[in-house]
Amino acid sequence: MVDHLVNTEINSQRIAAVESCFGASGQPLALPGRVLLGEGILTKECRKKAKPRIFFLFNDILVYGSIVINRRKYSSQHIIPLEEVTLESLPDTWNAKNRWMIKTSKKSFVVSAASDTEREEWIRHIEECVRRQLRATGRPPTMEHAAPWIPDKATDICMRCTQTKFSALTRRHHCRKCGFVVCGDCSRERFLMPRLSSKPLRVCGLCYRELVAEKRKEEEREPEEEGRRQPQQDLAHSRGTTYGASSGEDESDKSDEEKDGGSAGSWPTGVEFYASGVKWSSFHS
């Protein structure tokens, strides 16, 4: 499915067209041996609501972005190495069908296809590409994945204290460890999780205590001489800027759609997307 497209003119043209749509805001995508295998529109379940996103499946990466003008201009390019990807099929909900989760160590999110056939096509092609990448790189499958964020509308109260009711004045936050929707009081802590970010991230109180406990266990397993030099320094550090409680906004609090910025224009609503009968994805053979 890949080999006969490598170094072909049609493959080069397809990749160049994708690069052109992302423009200067996107990264170069043409590399020796890279093949564009499929593309299409999926709905991505964002923090506030599901939104259409353009997806491109290459033999080694998955690329997606916001739709400004379909087939002409895309923005907010995201690139996911396929060797980090694990997929999980999900049941339908009252307002979303043909769902599955794309899981990586840095970010996990839910997408939907317009039909069950398209979902199965996406899953089959992605999983085949993942298998080929793992064989080529010799890497084992990724076992640790980031928690997907629970959508804002899933709850009207804090999922930790179950007391605070959200309103226009009491905003929702998300724990970066468990993905729960929590209030400000229940998510004052910050913890450095290098696989997610180079900056300390907002976590709920429960996850913070678990992460600190894990950190201490790691320190106890270190050589005895290292343990004599570091524990007091590390514990003080964990209570300070690296892991300590803080207030106010940080960059990680911005929702996916706030970062993306782009608008999908007059795309169908969820119901129309599933019932339109239009095929929104295509794969190259």
mmCIF file of N, CA and C in Angstrom, residues 7-125:
data_model
loop_
_atom_site.group_PDB
_atom_site.id
_atom_site.type_symbol
_atom_site.label_atom_id
_atom_site.label_comp_id
_atom_site.label_asym_id
_atom_site.label_seq_id
_atom_site.Cartn_x
_atom_site.Cartn_y
_atom_site.Cartn_z
ATOM 1 N N ASN A 7 8.354 7.980 -4.148
ATOM 2 C CA ASN A 7 9.099 8.647 -5.225
ATOM 3 C C ASN A 7 8.308 8.787 -6.528
ATOM 4 N N THR A 8 6.972 8.760 -6.427
ATOM 5 C CA THR A 8 6.161 8.974 -7.621
ATOM 6 C C THR A 8 5.775 10.444 -7.731
ATOM 7 N N GLU A 9 5.502 10.886 -8.934
ATOM 8 C CA GLU A 9 5.141 12.274 -9.161
ATOM 9 C C GLU A 9 3.806 12.614 -8.516
ATOM 10 N N ILE A 10 2.851 11.688 -8.592
ATOM 11 C CA ILE A 10 1.532 11.970 -8.020
ATOM 12 C C ILE A 10 1.609 12.133 -6.509
ATOM 13 N N ASN A 11 2.466 11.347 -5.855
ATOM 14 C CA ASN A 11 2.636 11.485 -4.401
ATOM 15 C C ASN A 11 3.272 12.827 -4.064
ATOM 16 N N SER A 12 4.278 13.237 -4.830
ATOM 17 C CA SER A 12 4.924 14.538 -4.602
ATOM 18 C C SER A 12 3.926 15.671 -4.777
ATOM 19 N N GLN A 13 3.062 15.558 -5.767
ATOM 20 C CA GLN A 13 2.064 16.592 -6.009
ATOM 21 C C GLN A 13 1.046 16.671 -4.870
ATOM 22 N N ARG A 14 0.640 15.522 -4.365
ATOM 23 C CA ARG A 14 -0.317 15.496 -3.260
ATOM 24 C C ARG A 14 0.270 16.150 -2.008
ATOM 25 N N ILE A 15 1.517 15.811 -1.698
ATOM 26 C CA ILE A 15 2.156 16.391 -0.506
ATOM 27 C C ILE A 15 2.359 17.888 -0.686
ATOM 28 N N ALA A 16 2.767 18.310 -1.873
ATOM 29 C CA ALA A 16 2.952 19.739 -2.142
ATOM 30 C C ALA A 16 1.648 20.502 -1.985
ATOM 31 N N ALA A 17 0.524 19.881 -2.376
ATOM 32 C CA ALA A 17 -0.779 20.534 -2.235
ATOM 33 C C ALA A 17 -1.133 20.727 -0.764
ATOM 34 N N VAL A 18 -0.804 19.745 0.072
ATOM 35 C CA VAL A 18 -1.067 19.867 1.517
ATOM 36 C C VAL A 18 -0.214 20.980 2.113
ATOM 37 N N GLU A 19 1.075 21.005 1.754
ATOM 38 C CA GLU A 19 1.959 22.059 2.247
ATOM 39 C C GLU A 19 1.449 23.431 1.832
ATOM 40 N N SER A 20 0.961 23.541 0.615
ATOM 41 C CA SER A 20 0.451 24.826 0.122
ATOM 42 C C SER A 20 -0.762 25.292 0.917
ATOM 43 N N CYS A 21 -1.634 24.356 1.291
ATOM 44 C CA CYS A 21 -2.836 24.728 2.048
ATOM 45 C C CYS A 21 -2.497 25.235 3.446
ATOM 46 N N PHE A 22 -1.454 24.676 4.063
ATOM 47 C CA PHE A 22 -1.045 25.147 5.390
ATOM 48 C C PHE A 22 -0.198 26.413 5.285
ATOM 49 N N GLY A 23 0.447 26.606 4.148
ATOM 50 C CA GLY A 23 1.223 27.820 3.943
ATOM 51 C C GLY A 23 2.414 27.926 4.882
ATOM 52 N N ALA A 24 2.815 29.167 5.146
ATOM 53 C CA ALA A 24 4.003 29.421 5.961
ATOM 54 C C ALA A 24 3.823 28.997 7.416
ATOM 55 N N SER A 25 2.576 28.861 7.858
ATOM 56 C CA SER A 25 2.335 28.480 9.252
ATOM 57 C C SER A 25 2.594 27.005 9.510
ATOM 58 N N GLY A 26 2.666 26.193 8.442
ATOM 59 C CA GLY A 26 2.889 24.767 8.603
ATOM 60 C C GLY A 26 4.333 24.375 8.381
ATOM 61 N N GLN A 27 4.679 23.189 8.844
ATOM 62 C CA GLN A 27 6.024 22.666 8.647
ATOM 63 C C GLN A 27 6.126 21.964 7.287
ATOM 64 N N PRO A 28 7.326 21.925 6.700
ATOM 65 C CA PRO A 28 7.515 21.158 5.458
ATOM 66 C C PRO A 28 7.182 19.684 5.692
ATOM 67 N N LEU A 29 6.507 19.066 4.755
ATOM 68 C CA LEU A 29 6.051 17.683 4.919
ATOM 69 C C LEU A 29 6.738 16.715 3.959
ATOM 70 N N ALA A 30 7.356 17.229 2.899
ATOM 71 C CA ALA A 30 7.990 16.368 1.909
ATOM 72 C C ALA A 30 9.334 15.857 2.424
ATOM 73 N N LEU A 31 9.438 14.547 2.571
ATOM 74 C CA LEU A 31 10.683 13.892 2.972
ATOM 75 C C LEU A 31 10.887 12.656 2.113
ATOM 76 N N PRO A 32 12.135 12.258 1.903
ATOM 77 C CA PRO A 32 12.377 11.030 1.133
ATOM 78 C C PRO A 32 11.677 9.834 1.787
ATOM 79 N N GLY A 33 10.927 9.092 0.997
ATOM 80 C CA GLY A 33 10.242 7.910 1.503
ATOM 81 C C GLY A 33 8.887 8.165 2.110
ATOM 82 N N ARG A 34 8.507 9.430 2.276
ATOM 83 C CA ARG A 34 7.194 9.734 2.881
ATOM 84 C C ARG A 34 6.099 9.663 1.827
ATOM 85 N N VAL A 35 4.986 9.049 2.197
ATOM 86 C CA VAL A 35 3.864 8.866 1.280
ATOM 87 C C VAL A 35 2.585 9.357 1.936
ATOM 88 N N LEU A 36 1.792 10.123 1.192
ATOM 89 C CA LEU A 36 0.465 10.536 1.647
ATOM 90 C C LEU A 36 -0.524 9.449 1.252
ATOM 91 N N LEU A 37 -1.131 8.823 2.265
ATOM 92 C CA LEU A 37 -1.992 7.662 2.023
ATOM 93 C C LEU A 37 -3.476 7.987 2.065
ATOM 94 N N GLY A 38 -3.871 9.006 2.787
ATOM 95 C CA GLY A 38 -5.291 9.310 2.877
ATOM 96 C C GLY A 38 -5.526 10.662 3.499
ATOM 97 N N GLU A 39 -6.735 11.168 3.296
ATOM 98 C CA GLU A 39 -7.091 12.475 3.834
ATOM 99 C C GLU A 39 -8.604 12.569 3.973
ATOM 100 N N GLY A 40 -9.041 13.432 4.852
ATOM 101 C CA GLY A 40 -10.469 13.601 4.998
ATOM 102 C C GLY A 40 -10.824 14.463 6.186
ATOM 103 N N ILE A 41 -12.106 14.743 6.311
ATOM 104 C CA ILE A 41 -12.619 15.572 7.400
ATOM 105 C C ILE A 41 -13.232 14.676 8.464
ATOM 106 N N LEU A 42 -12.775 14.836 9.688
ATOM 107 C CA LEU A 42 -13.321 14.160 10.853
ATOM 108 C C LEU A 42 -13.770 15.225 11.846
ATOM 109 N N THR A 43 -14.723 14.905 12.692
ATOM 110 C CA THR A 43 -15.068 15.834 13.770
ATOM 111 C C THR A 43 -14.238 15.469 14.992
ATOM 112 N N LYS A 44 -13.605 16.460 15.567
ATOM 113 C CA LYS A 44 -12.758 16.275 16.754
ATOM 114 C C LYS A 44 -13.481 16.838 17.964
ATOM 115 N N GLU A 45 -13.598 16.030 18.994
ATOM 116 C CA GLU A 45 -14.282 16.464 20.205
ATOM 117 C C GLU A 45 -13.348 17.366 21.006
ATOM 118 N N CYS A 46 -13.588 18.668 20.888
ATOM 119 C CA CYS A 46 -12.777 19.650 21.591
ATOM 120 C C CYS A 46 -13.375 19.938 22.960
ATOM 121 N N ARG A 47 -12.765 20.849 23.680
ATOM 122 C CA ARG A 47 -13.178 21.122 25.053
ATOM 123 C C ARG A 47 -14.622 21.601 25.124
ATOM 124 N N LYS A 48 -15.013 22.501 24.229
ATOM 125 C CA LYS A 48 -16.349 23.083 24.311
ATOM 126 C C LYS A 48 -17.358 22.371 23.421
ATOM 127 N N LYS A 49 -16.944 21.933 22.235
ATOM 128 C CA LYS A 49 -17.859 21.210 21.349
ATOM 129 C C LYS A 49 -17.047 20.520 20.259
ATOM 130 N N ALA A 50 -17.701 19.603 19.546
ATOM 131 C CA ALA A 50 -17.034 18.922 18.440
ATOM 132 C C ALA A 50 -16.887 19.873 17.263
ATOM 133 N N LYS A 51 -15.706 19.804 16.611
ATOM 134 C CA LYS A 51 -15.448 20.687 15.476
ATOM 135 C C LYS A 51 -14.832 19.903 14.328
ATOM 136 N N PRO A 52 -15.129 20.289 13.082
ATOM 137 C CA PRO A 52 -14.508 19.610 11.941
ATOM 138 C C PRO A 52 -13.026 19.947 11.851
ATOM 139 N N ARG A 53 -12.224 18.942 11.544
ATOM 140 C CA ARG A 53 -10.798 19.110 11.364
ATOM 141 C C ARG A 53 -10.374 18.329 10.121
ATOM 142 N N ILE A 54 -9.398 18.836 9.414
ATOM 143 C CA ILE A 54 -8.853 18.132 8.266
ATOM 144 C C ILE A 54 -7.719 17.232 8.746
ATOM 145 N N PHE A 55 -7.723 15.972 8.328
ATOM 146 C CA PHE A 55 -6.702 15.003 8.725
ATOM 147 C C PHE A 55 -5.999 14.463 7.486
ATOM 148 N N PHE A 56 -4.688 14.260 7.603
ATOM 149 C CA PHE A 56 -3.881 13.677 6.532
ATOM 150 C C PHE A 56 -3.070 12.525 7.129
ATOM 151 N N LEU A 57 -3.228 11.353 6.536
ATOM 152 C CA LEU A 57 -2.478 10.187 6.992
ATOM 153 C C LEU A 57 -1.308 9.933 6.053
ATOM 154 N N PHE A 58 -0.094 10.059 6.600
ATOM 155 C CA PHE A 58 1.125 9.693 5.883
ATOM 156 C C PHE A 58 1.589 8.340 6.419
ATOM 157 N N ASN A 59 2.572 7.743 5.763
ATOM 158 C CA ASN A 59 3.046 6.438 6.213
ATOM 159 C C ASN A 59 3.810 6.497 7.527
ATOM 160 N N ASP A 60 4.202 7.723 7.973
ATOM 161 C CA ASP A 60 4.957 7.826 9.220
ATOM 162 C C ASP A 60 4.385 8.854 10.205
ATOM 163 N N ILE A 61 3.476 9.690 9.775
ATOM 164 C CA ILE A 61 2.900 10.718 10.654
ATOM 165 C C ILE A 61 1.417 10.892 10.357
ATOM 166 N N LEU A 62 0.712 11.433 11.340
ATOM 167 C CA LEU A 62 -0.678 11.863 11.179
ATOM 168 C C LEU A 62 -0.698 13.366 11.374
ATOM 169 N N VAL A 63 -1.250 14.081 10.409
ATOM 170 C CA VAL A 63 -1.283 15.546 10.436
ATOM 171 C C VAL A 63 -2.736 16.002 10.475
ATOM 172 N N TYR A 64 -3.038 16.992 11.322
ATOM 173 C CA TYR A 64 -4.379 17.563 11.290
ATOM 174 C C TYR A 64 -4.320 19.060 11.547
ATOM 175 N N GLY A 65 -5.395 19.739 11.176
ATOM 176 C CA GLY A 65 -5.441 21.179 11.359
ATOM 177 C C GLY A 65 -6.852 21.709 11.253
ATOM 178 N N SER A 66 -6.989 23.002 11.464
ATOM 179 C CA SER A 66 -8.272 23.682 11.357
ATOM 180 C C SER A 66 -8.559 24.045 9.906
ATOM 181 N N ILE A 67 -9.814 24.038 9.560
ATOM 182 C CA ILE A 67 -10.226 24.345 8.192
ATOM 183 C C ILE A 67 -10.609 25.817 8.102
ATOM 184 N N VAL A 68 -9.910 26.555 7.270
ATOM 185 C CA VAL A 68 -10.261 27.947 6.997
ATOM 186 C C VAL A 68 -11.103 28.003 5.716
ATOM 187 N N ILE A 69 -10.550 27.481 4.626
ATOM 188 C CA ILE A 69 -11.276 27.302 3.364
ATOM 189 C C ILE A 69 -10.940 25.909 2.865
ATOM 190 N N ASN A 70 -11.919 25.030 2.768
ATOM 191 C CA ASN A 70 -11.619 23.643 2.443
ATOM 192 C C ASN A 70 -10.899 23.519 1.105
ATOM 193 N N ARG A 71 -9.844 22.692 1.125
ATOM 194 C CA ARG A 71 -8.989 22.398 -0.021
ATOM 195 C C ARG A 71 -8.175 23.610 -0.483
ATOM 196 N N ARG A 72 -8.242 24.685 0.284
ATOM 197 C CA ARG A 72 -7.482 25.875 -0.104
ATOM 198 C C ARG A 72 -6.618 26.422 1.036
ATOM 199 N N LYS A 73 -7.157 26.444 2.259
ATOM 200 C CA LYS A 73 -6.393 27.025 3.358
ATOM 201 C C LYS A 73 -6.723 26.334 4.670
ATOM 202 N N TYR A 74 -5.647 25.860 5.342
ATOM 203 C CA TYR A 74 -5.762 25.245 6.663
ATOM 204 C C TYR A 74 -4.818 25.965 7.622
ATOM 205 N N SER A 75 -5.083 25.846 8.908
ATOM 206 C CA SER A 75 -4.239 26.487 9.921
ATOM 207 C C SER A 75 -4.021 25.534 11.089
ATOM 208 N N SER A 76 -3.178 25.979 12.035
ATOM 209 C CA SER A 76 -2.934 25.244 13.292
ATOM 210 C C SER A 76 -2.540 23.787 13.027
ATOM 211 N N GLN A 77 -1.473 23.615 12.291
ATOM 212 C CA GLN A 77 -1.009 22.278 11.941
ATOM 213 C C GLN A 77 -0.488 21.526 13.165
ATOM 214 N N HIS A 78 -0.929 20.291 13.310
ATOM 215 C CA HIS A 78 -0.429 19.398 14.367
ATOM 216 C C HIS A 78 0.141 18.151 13.692
ATOM 217 N N ILE A 79 1.299 17.693 14.141
ATOM 218 C CA ILE A 79 1.948 16.522 13.568
ATOM 219 C C ILE A 79 2.164 15.482 14.667
ATOM 220 N N ILE A 80 1.668 14.264 14.441
ATOM 221 C CA ILE A 80 1.783 13.190 15.422
ATOM 222 C C ILE A 80 2.575 12.039 14.809
ATOM 223 N N PRO A 81 3.738 11.672 15.356
ATOM 224 C CA PRO A 81 4.472 10.504 14.858
ATOM 225 C C PRO A 81 3.641 9.234 15.073
ATOM 226 N N LEU A 82 3.525 8.413 14.058
ATOM 227 C CA LEU A 82 2.632 7.258 14.145
ATOM 228 C C LEU A 82 3.126 6.185 15.116
ATOM 229 N N GLU A 83 4.442 6.120 15.357
ATOM 230 C CA GLU A 83 4.919 5.113 16.301
ATOM 231 C C GLU A 83 4.448 5.388 17.729
ATOM 232 N N GLU A 84 3.915 6.597 17.970
ATOM 233 C CA GLU A 84 3.404 6.937 19.298
ATOM 234 C C GLU A 84 1.890 6.713 19.425
ATOM 235 N N VAL A 85 1.247 6.305 18.340
ATOM 236 C CA VAL A 85 -0.222 6.283 18.295
ATOM 237 C C VAL A 85 -0.785 4.918 18.686
ATOM 238 N N THR A 86 -1.836 4.953 19.505
ATOM 239 C CA THR A 86 -2.668 3.790 19.789
ATOM 240 C C THR A 86 -4.119 4.206 19.576
ATOM 241 N N LEU A 87 -4.920 3.337 19.004
ATOM 242 C CA LEU A 87 -6.320 3.650 18.737
ATOM 243 C C LEU A 87 -7.238 2.821 19.632
ATOM 244 N N GLU A 88 -8.395 3.403 19.945
ATOM 245 C CA GLU A 88 -9.397 2.702 20.751
ATOM 246 C C GLU A 88 -10.787 3.046 20.219
ATOM 247 N N SER A 89 -11.531 2.038 19.773
ATOM 248 C CA SER A 89 -12.894 2.262 19.301
ATOM 249 C C SER A 89 -13.797 2.615 20.487
ATOM 250 N N LEU A 90 -14.751 3.514 20.233
ATOM 251 C CA LEU A 90 -15.647 3.984 21.290
ATOM 252 C C LEU A 90 -17.098 3.817 20.857
ATOM 253 N N PRO A 91 -18.010 3.660 21.804
ATOM 254 C CA PRO A 91 -19.426 3.553 21.445
ATOM 255 C C PRO A 91 -19.997 4.902 21.011
ATOM 256 N N ASP A 92 -21.107 4.864 20.278
ATOM 257 C CA ASP A 92 -21.790 6.089 19.889
ATOM 258 C C ASP A 92 -22.401 6.763 21.106
ATOM 259 N N THR A 93 -22.580 8.069 21.007
ATOM 260 C CA THR A 93 -23.332 8.818 22.011
ATOM 261 C C THR A 93 -24.556 9.411 21.334
ATOM 262 N N TRP A 94 -25.362 10.137 22.092
ATOM 263 C CA TRP A 94 -26.598 10.682 21.518
ATOM 264 C C TRP A 94 -26.320 11.697 20.416
ATOM 265 N N ASN A 95 -25.158 12.323 20.439
ATOM 266 C CA ASN A 95 -24.870 13.354 19.426
ATOM 267 C C ASN A 95 -23.603 13.099 18.624
ATOM 268 N N ALA A 96 -22.976 11.935 18.792
ATOM 269 C CA ALA A 96 -21.747 11.627 18.046
ATOM 270 C C ALA A 96 -21.714 10.140 17.707
ATOM 271 N N LYS A 97 -21.403 9.841 16.458
ATOM 272 C CA LYS A 97 -21.364 8.465 15.991
ATOM 273 C C LYS A 97 -19.983 8.137 15.417
ATOM 274 N N ASN A 98 -19.761 6.842 15.232
ATOM 275 C CA ASN A 98 -18.552 6.367 14.542
ATOM 276 C C ASN A 98 -17.289 6.937 15.172
ATOM 277 N N ARG A 99 -17.197 6.808 16.493
ATOM 278 C CA ARG A 99 -16.149 7.451 17.274
ATOM 279 C C ARG A 99 -14.979 6.505 17.532
ATOM 280 N N TRP A 100 -13.804 7.081 17.674
ATOM 281 C CA TRP A 100 -12.661 6.362 18.200
ATOM 282 C C TRP A 100 -11.697 7.362 18.822
ATOM 283 N N MET A 101 -10.807 6.858 19.663
ATOM 284 C CA MET A 101 -9.843 7.715 20.346
ATOM 285 C C MET A 101 -8.461 7.519 19.757
ATOM 286 N N ILE A 102 -7.791 8.640 19.518
ATOM 287 C CA ILE A 102 -6.395 8.633 19.100
ATOM 288 C C ILE A 102 -5.561 8.957 20.337
ATOM 289 N N LYS A 103 -4.768 7.993 20.786
ATOM 290 C CA LYS A 103 -4.030 8.143 22.037
ATOM 291 C C LYS A 103 -2.530 8.226 21.775
ATOM 292 N N THR A 104 -1.881 9.214 22.397
ATOM 293 C CA THR A 104 -0.427 9.325 22.373
ATOM 294 C C THR A 104 0.037 9.683 23.778
ATOM 295 N N SER A 105 1.344 9.677 23.983
ATOM 296 C CA SER A 105 1.875 9.999 25.308
ATOM 297 C C SER A 105 1.685 11.466 25.655
ATOM 298 N N LYS A 106 1.540 12.342 24.642
ATOM 299 C CA LYS A 106 1.417 13.773 24.899
ATOM 300 C C LYS A 106 -0.018 14.278 24.843
ATOM 301 N N LYS A 107 -0.847 13.646 24.015
ATOM 302 C CA LYS A 107 -2.208 14.135 23.849
ATOM 303 C C LYS A 107 -3.090 13.002 23.357
ATOM 304 N N SER A 108 -4.300 12.926 23.913
ATOM 305 C CA SER A 108 -5.285 11.951 23.460
ATOM 306 C C SER A 108 -6.593 12.679 23.204
ATOM 307 N N PHE A 109 -7.281 12.304 22.130
ATOM 308 C CA PHE A 109 -8.529 12.980 21.806
ATOM 309 C C PHE A 109 -9.427 12.049 21.013
ATOM 310 N N VAL A 110 -10.721 12.420 20.938
ATOM 311 C CA VAL A 110 -11.743 11.598 20.289
ATOM 312 C C VAL A 110 -12.144 12.228 18.969
ATOM 313 N N VAL A 111 -12.265 11.401 17.942
ATOM 314 C CA VAL A 111 -12.720 11.868 16.632
ATOM 315 C C VAL A 111 -13.886 10.998 16.175
ATOM 316 N N SER A 112 -14.644 11.529 15.207
ATOM 317 C CA SER A 112 -15.770 10.800 14.624
ATOM 318 C C SER A 112 -15.703 10.896 13.111
ATOM 319 N N ALA A 113 -16.090 9.828 12.442
ATOM 320 C CA ALA A 113 -16.192 9.819 10.987
ATOM 321 C C ALA A 113 -17.651 9.924 10.588
ATOM 322 N N ALA A 114 -17.890 10.279 9.323
ATOM 323 C CA ALA A 114 -19.258 10.466 8.858
ATOM 324 C C ALA A 114 -20.021 9.155 8.764
ATOM 325 N N SER A 115 -19.321 8.048 8.633
ATOM 326 C CA SER A 115 -19.976 6.744 8.538
ATOM 327 C C SER A 115 -19.110 5.692 9.209
ATOM 328 N N ASP A 116 -19.737 4.559 9.512
ATOM 329 C CA ASP A 116 -18.985 3.469 10.118
ATOM 330 C C ASP A 116 -17.930 2.937 9.151
ATOM 331 N N THR A 117 -18.246 2.954 7.855
ATOM 332 C CA THR A 117 -17.282 2.500 6.845
ATOM 333 C C THR A 117 -16.032 3.362 6.844
ATOM 334 N N GLU A 118 -16.228 4.686 6.917
ATOM 335 C CA GLU A 118 -15.069 5.576 6.948
ATOM 336 C C GLU A 118 -14.256 5.386 8.219
ATOM 337 N N ARG A 119 -14.930 5.191 9.343
ATOM 338 C CA ARG A 119 -14.191 4.940 10.590
ATOM 339 C C ARG A 119 -13.323 3.694 10.452
ATOM 340 N N GLU A 120 -13.891 2.613 9.924
ATOM 341 C CA GLU A 120 -13.123 1.384 9.795
ATOM 342 C C GLU A 120 -11.958 1.558 8.831
ATOM 343 N N GLU A 121 -12.154 2.346 7.786
ATOM 344 C CA GLU A 121 -11.058 2.621 6.857
ATOM 345 C C GLU A 121 -9.930 3.362 7.549
ATOM 346 N N TRP A 122 -10.280 4.415 8.294
ATOM 347 C CA TRP A 122 -9.260 5.181 9.015
ATOM 348 C C TRP A 122 -8.509 4.286 10.002
ATOM 349 N N ILE A 123 -9.241 3.526 10.790
ATOM 350 C CA ILE A 123 -8.605 2.691 11.806
ATOM 351 C C ILE A 123 -7.697 1.652 11.148
ATOM 352 N N ARG A 124 -8.187 1.007 10.098
ATOM 353 C CA ARG A 124 -7.396 -0.030 9.430
ATOM 354 C C ARG A 124 -6.110 0.545 8.853
ATOM 355 N N HIS A 125 -6.203 1.675 8.157
ATOM 356 C CA HIS A 125 -5.013 2.262 7.549
ATOM 357 C C HIS A 125 -4.031 2.784 8.599
#
